[in-house]
PDB file of C-alpha atoms in Angstrom:
ATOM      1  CA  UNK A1200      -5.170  44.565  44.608  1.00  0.00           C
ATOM      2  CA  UNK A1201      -5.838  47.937  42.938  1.00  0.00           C
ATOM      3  CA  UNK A1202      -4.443  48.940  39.521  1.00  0.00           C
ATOM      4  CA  UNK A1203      -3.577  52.616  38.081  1.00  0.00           C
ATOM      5  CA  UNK A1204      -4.717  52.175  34.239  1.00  0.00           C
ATOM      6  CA  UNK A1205      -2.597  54.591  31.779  1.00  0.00           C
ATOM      7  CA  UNK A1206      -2.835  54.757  28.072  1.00  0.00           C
ATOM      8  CA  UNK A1207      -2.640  57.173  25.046  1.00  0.00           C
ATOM      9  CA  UNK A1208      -5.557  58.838  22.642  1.00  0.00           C
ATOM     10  CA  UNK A1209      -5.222  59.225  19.241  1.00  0.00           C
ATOM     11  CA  UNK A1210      -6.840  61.750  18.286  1.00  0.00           C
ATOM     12  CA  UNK A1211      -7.324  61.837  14.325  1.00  0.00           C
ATOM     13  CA  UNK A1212      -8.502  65.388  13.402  1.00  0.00           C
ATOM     14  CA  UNK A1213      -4.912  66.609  15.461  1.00  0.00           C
ATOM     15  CA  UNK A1214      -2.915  64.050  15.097  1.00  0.00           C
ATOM     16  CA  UNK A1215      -2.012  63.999  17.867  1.00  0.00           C
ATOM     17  CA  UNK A1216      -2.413  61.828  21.256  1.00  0.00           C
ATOM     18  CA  UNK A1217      -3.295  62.923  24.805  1.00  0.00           C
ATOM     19  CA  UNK A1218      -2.091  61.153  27.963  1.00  0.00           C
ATOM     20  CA  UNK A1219      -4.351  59.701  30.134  1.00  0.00           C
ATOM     21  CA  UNK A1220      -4.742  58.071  33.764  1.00  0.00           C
ATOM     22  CA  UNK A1221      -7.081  56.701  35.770  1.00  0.00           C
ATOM     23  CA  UNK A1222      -7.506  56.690  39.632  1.00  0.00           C
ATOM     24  CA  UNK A1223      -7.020  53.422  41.526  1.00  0.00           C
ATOM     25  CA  UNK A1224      -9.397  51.120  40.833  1.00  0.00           C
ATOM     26  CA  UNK A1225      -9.960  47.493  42.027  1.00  0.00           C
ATOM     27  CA  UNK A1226      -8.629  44.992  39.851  1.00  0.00           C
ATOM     28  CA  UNK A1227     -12.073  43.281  38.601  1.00  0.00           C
ATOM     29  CA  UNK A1228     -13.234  47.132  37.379  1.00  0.00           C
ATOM     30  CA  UNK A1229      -9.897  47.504  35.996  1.00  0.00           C
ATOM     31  CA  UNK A1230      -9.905  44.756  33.603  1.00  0.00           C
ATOM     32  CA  UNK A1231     -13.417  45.287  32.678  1.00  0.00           C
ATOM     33  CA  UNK A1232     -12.420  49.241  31.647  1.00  0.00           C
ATOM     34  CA  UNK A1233      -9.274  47.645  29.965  1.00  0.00           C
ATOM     35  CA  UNK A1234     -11.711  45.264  27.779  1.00  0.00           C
ATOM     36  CA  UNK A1235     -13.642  48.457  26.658  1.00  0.00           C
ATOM     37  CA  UNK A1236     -10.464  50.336  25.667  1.00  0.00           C
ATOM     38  CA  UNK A1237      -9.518  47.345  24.239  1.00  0.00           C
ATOM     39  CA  UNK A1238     -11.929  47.718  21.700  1.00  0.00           C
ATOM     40  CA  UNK A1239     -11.340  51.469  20.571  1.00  0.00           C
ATOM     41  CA  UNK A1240      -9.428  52.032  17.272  1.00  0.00           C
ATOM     42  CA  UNK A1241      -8.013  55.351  19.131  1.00  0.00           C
ATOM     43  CA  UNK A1242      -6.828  54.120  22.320  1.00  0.00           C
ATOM     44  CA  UNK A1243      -3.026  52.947  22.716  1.00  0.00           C
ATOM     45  CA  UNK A1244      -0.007  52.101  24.934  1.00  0.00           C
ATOM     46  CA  UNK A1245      -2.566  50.676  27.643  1.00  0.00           C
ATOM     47  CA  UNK A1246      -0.552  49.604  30.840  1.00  0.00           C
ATOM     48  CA  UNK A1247      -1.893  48.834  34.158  1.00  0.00           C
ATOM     49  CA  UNK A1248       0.444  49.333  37.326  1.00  0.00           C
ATOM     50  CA  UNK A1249      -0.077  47.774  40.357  1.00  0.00           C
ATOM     51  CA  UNK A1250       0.765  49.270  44.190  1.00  0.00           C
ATOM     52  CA  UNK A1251       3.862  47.991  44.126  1.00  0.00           C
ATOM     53  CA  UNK A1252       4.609  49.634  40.990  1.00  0.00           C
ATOM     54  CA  UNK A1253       4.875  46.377  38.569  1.00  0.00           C
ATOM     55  CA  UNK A1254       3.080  47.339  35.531  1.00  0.00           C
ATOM     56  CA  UNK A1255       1.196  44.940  33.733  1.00  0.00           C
ATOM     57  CA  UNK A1256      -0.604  44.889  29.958  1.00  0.00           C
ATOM     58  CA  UNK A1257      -4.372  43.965  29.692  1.00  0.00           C
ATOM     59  CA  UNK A1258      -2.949  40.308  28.185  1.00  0.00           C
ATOM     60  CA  UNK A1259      -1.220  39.776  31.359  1.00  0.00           C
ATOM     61  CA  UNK A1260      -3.703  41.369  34.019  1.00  0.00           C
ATOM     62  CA  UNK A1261      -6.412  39.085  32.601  1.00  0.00           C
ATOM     63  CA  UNK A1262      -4.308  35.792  33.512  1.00  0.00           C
ATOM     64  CA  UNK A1263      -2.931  37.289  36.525  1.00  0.00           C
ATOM     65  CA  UNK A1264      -6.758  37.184  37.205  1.00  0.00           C
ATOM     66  CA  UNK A1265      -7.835  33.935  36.346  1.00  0.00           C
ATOM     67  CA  UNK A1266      -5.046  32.669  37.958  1.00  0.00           C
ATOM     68  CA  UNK A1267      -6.135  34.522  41.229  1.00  0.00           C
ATOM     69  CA  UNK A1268     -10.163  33.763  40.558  1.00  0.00           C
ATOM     70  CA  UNK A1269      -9.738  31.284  43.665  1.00  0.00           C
ATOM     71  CA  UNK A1270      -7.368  32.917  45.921  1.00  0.00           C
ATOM     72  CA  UNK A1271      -8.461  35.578  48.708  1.00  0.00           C
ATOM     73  CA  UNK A1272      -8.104  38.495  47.646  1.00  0.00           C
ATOM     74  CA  UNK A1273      -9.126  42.581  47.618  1.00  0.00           C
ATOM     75  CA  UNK A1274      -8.575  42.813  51.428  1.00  0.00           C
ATOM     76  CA  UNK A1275      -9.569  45.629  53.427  1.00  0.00           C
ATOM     77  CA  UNK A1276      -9.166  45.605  56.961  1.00  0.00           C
ATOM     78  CA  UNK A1277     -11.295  48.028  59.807  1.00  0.00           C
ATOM     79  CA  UNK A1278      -9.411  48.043  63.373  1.00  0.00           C
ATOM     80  CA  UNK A1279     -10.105  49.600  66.836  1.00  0.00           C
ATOM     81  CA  UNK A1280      -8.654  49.254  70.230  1.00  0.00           C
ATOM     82  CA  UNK A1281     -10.568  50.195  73.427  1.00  0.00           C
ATOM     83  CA  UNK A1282      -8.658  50.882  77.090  1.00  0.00           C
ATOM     84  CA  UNK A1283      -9.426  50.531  80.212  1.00  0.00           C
ATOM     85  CA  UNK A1284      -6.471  52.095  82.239  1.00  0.00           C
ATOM     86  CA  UNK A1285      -7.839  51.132  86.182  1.00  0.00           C
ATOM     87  CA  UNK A1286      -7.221  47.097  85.009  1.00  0.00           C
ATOM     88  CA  UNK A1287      -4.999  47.868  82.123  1.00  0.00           C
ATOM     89  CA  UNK A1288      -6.773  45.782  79.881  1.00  0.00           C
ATOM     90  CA  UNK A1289      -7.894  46.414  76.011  1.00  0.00           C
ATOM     91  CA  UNK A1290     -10.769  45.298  73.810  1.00  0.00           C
ATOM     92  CA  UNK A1291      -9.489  45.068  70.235  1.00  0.00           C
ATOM     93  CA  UNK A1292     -12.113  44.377  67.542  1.00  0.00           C
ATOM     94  CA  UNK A1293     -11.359  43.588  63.849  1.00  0.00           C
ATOM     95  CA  UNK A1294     -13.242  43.436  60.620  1.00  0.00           C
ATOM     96  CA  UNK A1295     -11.870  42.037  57.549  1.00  0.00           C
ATOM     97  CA  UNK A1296     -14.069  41.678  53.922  1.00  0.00           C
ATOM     98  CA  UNK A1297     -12.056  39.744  51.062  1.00  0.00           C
ATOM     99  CA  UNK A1298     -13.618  38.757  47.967  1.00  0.00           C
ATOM    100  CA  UNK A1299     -12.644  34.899  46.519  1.00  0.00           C
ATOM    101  CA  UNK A1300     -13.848  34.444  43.107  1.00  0.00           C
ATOM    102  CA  UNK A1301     -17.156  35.836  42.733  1.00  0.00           C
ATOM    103  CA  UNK A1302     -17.973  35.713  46.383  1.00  0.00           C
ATOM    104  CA  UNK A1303     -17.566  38.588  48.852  1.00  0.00           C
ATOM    105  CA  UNK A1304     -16.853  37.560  52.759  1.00  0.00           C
ATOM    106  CA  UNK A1305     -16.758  39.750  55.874  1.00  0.00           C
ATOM    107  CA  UNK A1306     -14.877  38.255  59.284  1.00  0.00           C
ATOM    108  CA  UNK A1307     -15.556  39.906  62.481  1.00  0.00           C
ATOM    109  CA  UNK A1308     -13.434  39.155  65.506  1.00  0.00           C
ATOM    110  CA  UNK A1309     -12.771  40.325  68.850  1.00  0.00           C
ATOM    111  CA  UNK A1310     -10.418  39.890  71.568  1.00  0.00           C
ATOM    112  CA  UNK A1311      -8.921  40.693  75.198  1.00  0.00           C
ATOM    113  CA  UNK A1312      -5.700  41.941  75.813  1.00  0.00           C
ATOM    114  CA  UNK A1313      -4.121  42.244  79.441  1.00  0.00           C
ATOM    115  CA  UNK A1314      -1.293  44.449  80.321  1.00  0.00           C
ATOM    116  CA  UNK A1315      -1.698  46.764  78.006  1.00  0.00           C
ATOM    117  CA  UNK A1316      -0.151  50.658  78.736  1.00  0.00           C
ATOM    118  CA  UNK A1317      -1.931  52.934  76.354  1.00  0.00           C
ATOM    119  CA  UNK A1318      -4.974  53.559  74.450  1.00  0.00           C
ATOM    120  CA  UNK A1319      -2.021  53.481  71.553  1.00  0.00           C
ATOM    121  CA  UNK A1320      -1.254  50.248  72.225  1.00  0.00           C
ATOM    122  CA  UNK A1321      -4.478  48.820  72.150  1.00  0.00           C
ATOM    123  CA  UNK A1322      -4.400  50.097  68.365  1.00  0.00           C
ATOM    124  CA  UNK A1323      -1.029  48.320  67.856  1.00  0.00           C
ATOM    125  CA  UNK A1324      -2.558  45.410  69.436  1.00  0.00           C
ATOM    126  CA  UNK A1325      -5.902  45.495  67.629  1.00  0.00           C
ATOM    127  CA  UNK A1326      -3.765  45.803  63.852  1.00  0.00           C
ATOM    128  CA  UNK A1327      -1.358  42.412  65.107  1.00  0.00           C
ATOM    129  CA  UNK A1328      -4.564  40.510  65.712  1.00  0.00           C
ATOM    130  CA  UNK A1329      -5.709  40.892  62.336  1.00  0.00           C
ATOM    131  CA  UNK A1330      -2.606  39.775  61.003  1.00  0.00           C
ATOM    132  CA  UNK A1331      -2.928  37.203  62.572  1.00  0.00           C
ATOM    133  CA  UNK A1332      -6.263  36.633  61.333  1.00  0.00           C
ATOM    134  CA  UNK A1333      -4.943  36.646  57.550  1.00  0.00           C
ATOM    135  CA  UNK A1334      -2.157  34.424  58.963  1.00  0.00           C
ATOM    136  CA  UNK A1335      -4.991  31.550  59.966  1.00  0.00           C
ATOM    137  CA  UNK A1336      -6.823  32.421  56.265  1.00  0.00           C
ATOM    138  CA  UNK A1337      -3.210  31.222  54.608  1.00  0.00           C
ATOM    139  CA  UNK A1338      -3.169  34.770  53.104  1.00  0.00           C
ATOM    140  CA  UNK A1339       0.247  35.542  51.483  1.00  0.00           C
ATOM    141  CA  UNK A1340       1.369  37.863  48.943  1.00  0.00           C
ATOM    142  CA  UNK A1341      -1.904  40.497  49.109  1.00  0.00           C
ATOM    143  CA  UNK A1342      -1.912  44.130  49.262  1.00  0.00           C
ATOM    144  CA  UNK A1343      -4.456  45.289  52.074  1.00  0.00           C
ATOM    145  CA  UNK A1344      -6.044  48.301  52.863  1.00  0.00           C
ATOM    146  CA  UNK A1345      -6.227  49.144  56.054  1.00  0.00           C
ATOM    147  CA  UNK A1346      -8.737  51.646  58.199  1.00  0.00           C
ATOM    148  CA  UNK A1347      -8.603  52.839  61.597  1.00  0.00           C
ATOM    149  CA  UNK A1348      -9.414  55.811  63.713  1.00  0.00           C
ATOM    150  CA  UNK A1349      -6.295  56.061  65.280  1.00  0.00           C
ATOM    151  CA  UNK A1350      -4.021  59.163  62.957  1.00  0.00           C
ATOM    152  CA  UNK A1351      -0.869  58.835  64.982  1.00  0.00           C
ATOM    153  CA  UNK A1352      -0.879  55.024  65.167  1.00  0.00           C
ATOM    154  CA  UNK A1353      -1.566  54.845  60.970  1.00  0.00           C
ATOM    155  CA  UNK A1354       1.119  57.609  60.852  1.00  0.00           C
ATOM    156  CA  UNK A1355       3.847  55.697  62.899  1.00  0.00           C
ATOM    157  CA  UNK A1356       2.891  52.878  61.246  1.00  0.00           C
ATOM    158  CA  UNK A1357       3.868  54.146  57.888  1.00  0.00           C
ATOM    159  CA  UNK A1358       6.990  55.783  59.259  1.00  0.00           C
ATOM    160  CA  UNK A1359       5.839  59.298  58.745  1.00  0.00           C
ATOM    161  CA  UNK A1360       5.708  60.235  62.267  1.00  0.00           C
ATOM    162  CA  UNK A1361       8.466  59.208  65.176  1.00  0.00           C
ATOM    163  CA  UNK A1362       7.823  56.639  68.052  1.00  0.00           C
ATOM    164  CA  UNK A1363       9.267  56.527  71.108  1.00  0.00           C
ATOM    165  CA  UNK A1364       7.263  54.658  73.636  1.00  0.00           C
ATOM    166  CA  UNK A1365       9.247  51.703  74.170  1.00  0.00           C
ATOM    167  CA  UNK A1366       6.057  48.899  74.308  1.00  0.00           C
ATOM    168  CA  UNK A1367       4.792  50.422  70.646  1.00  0.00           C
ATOM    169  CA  UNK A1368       8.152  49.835  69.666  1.00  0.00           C
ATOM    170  CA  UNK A1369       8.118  46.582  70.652  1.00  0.00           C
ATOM    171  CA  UNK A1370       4.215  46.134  68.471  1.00  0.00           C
ATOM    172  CA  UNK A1371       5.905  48.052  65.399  1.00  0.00           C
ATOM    173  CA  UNK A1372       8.602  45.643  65.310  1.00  0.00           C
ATOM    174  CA  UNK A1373       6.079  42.271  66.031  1.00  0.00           C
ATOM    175  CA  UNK A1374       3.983  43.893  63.011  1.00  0.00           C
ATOM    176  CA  UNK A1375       7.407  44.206  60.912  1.00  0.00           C
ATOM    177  CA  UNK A1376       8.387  40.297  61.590  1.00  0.00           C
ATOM    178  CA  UNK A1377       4.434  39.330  60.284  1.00  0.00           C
ATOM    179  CA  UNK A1378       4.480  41.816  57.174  1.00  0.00           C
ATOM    180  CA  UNK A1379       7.716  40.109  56.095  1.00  0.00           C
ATOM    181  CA  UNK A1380       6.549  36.174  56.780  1.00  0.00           C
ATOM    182  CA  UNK A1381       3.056  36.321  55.174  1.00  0.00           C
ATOM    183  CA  UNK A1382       4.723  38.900  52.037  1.00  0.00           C
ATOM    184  CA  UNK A1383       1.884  41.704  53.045  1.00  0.00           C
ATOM    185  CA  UNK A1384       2.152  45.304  51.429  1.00  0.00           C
ATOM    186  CA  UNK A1385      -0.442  47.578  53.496  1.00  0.00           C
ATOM    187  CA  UNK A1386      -1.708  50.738  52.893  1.00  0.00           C
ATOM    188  CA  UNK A1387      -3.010  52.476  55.412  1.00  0.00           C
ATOM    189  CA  UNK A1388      -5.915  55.067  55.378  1.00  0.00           C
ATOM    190  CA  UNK A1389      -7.001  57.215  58.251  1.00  0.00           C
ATOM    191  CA  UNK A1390     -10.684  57.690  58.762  1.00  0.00           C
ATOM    192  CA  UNK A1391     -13.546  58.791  61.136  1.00  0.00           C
ATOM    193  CA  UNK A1392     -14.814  57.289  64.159  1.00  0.00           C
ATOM    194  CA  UNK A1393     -18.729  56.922  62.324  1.00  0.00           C
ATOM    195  CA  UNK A1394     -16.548  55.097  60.162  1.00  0.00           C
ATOM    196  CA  UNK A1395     -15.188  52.523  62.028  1.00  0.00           C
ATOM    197  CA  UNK A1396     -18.045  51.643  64.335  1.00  0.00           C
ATOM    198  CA  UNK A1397     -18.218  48.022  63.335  1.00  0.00           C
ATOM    199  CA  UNK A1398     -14.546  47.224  64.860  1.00  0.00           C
ATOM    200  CA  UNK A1399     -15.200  49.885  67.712  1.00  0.00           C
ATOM    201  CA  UNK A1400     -18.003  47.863  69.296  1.00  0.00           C
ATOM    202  CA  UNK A1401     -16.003  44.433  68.932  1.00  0.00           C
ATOM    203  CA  UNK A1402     -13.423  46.235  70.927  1.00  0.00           C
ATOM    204  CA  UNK A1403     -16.315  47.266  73.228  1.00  0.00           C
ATOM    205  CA  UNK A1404     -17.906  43.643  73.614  1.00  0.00           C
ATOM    206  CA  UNK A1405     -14.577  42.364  74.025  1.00  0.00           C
ATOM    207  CA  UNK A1406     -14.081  44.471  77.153  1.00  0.00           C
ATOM    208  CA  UNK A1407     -17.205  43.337  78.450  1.00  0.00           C
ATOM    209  CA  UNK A1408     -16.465  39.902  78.107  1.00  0.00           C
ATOM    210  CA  UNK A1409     -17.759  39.151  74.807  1.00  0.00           C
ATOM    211  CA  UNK A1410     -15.720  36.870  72.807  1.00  0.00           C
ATOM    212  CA  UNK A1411     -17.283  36.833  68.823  1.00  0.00           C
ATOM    213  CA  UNK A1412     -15.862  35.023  65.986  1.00  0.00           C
ATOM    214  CA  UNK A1413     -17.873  35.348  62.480  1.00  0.00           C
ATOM    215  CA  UNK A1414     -17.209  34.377  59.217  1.00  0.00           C
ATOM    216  CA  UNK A1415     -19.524  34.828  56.562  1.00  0.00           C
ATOM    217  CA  UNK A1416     -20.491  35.064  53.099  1.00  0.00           C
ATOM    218  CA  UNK A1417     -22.121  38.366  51.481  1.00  0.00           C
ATOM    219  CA  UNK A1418     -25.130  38.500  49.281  1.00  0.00           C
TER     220      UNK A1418
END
């Protein structure tokens, strides 16, 4: 989860106070800034809000932390769907990093989809799969960040941009159903393919026949 931290200087030769806010931060950086605030004579009103727009003092965001210490959490998800049209089959490759308490963890996983239409599609398909994923972690309630190469798939999928192929439709509404079981809130960030080669080579093994499952812990 990432916070936007807002709060008021006072400053004492004006007397008067300026405004300020900070840019999204994760929540672990966000409590440690609010701590150092915390200790300033000339700081006040600090608030934290949250991506769903709950806001949150620094009393509350340091429970809502230690109450989360244990539970998976920071998500950010990397996704990629490769084609082949002659056998109408995709490779889909995921990679997901969490952090739970003071560990960081990074799942890779791949997979083979048949009948699929569209290069589209396999993107569709690639995005379910890691729902699924966080659906076999027990991962409920999160905000997740997620990355892909794919600018009209991330646009449809935030409703910015029409669809009107009939089998996406049929994905957008599968990824619906699974937002609403597991309680997800996603935001979704377009970005280059150099970007996204991890989960682009997944969904290349996977079309050659590749199956990989990793989970593993970070140094």
């Amino acid at each position: 989860m990432k916070y936007k931290l807002e709060y008021k200087f006072q400053r004492k030769k004006k007397k008067d106070s300026i405004y300020f806010t900070s840019d999204w931060i994760q929540s672990t950086t966000a409590l440690e800034v609010g701590e150092e605030l915390e200790k300033r004579n000339d700081v006040i009103d600090m608030l934290f809000y949250d991506e769903k727009g709950t806001s949150w003092t620094l009393k509350e965001l340091r429970k809502l932390n230690e109450e989360m210490e244990e539970e998976p959490h920071d998500f950010i998800i990397y996704f990629d769907g490769g084609y082949h049209k002659e056998t109408k089959t995709a490779g889909i490759g995921v990679v997901l990093f969490f952090q739970q308490g003071k560990k960081k963890f990074r799942v890779r996983a791949n997979e083979l989809f048949h009948d699929i239409l569209s290069n589209n599609e396999a993107e569709y398909a690639a995005l379910f799969h890691a729902l699924n994923l966080l659906e076999e972690l027990d991962v409920k309630d999160v905000t997740c960040e997620v990355k892909g190469d794919s600018q009209v798939v991330l646009k449809q999928l935030e409703g910015e941009w029409p669809c009107y192929e009939e089998e996406l439709n049929n994905w957008l509404d599968r990824i619906e159903v699974k937002l609403k079981k597991l309680h997800l809130n996603m935001i979704y960030s377009s970005i280059g393919r150099n970007e996204n080669k991890e989960a682009d080579k997944l969904a290349t093994q996977a079309l050659e026949g590749k199956r990989i499952y990793s989970k593993m812990q970070l140094l």
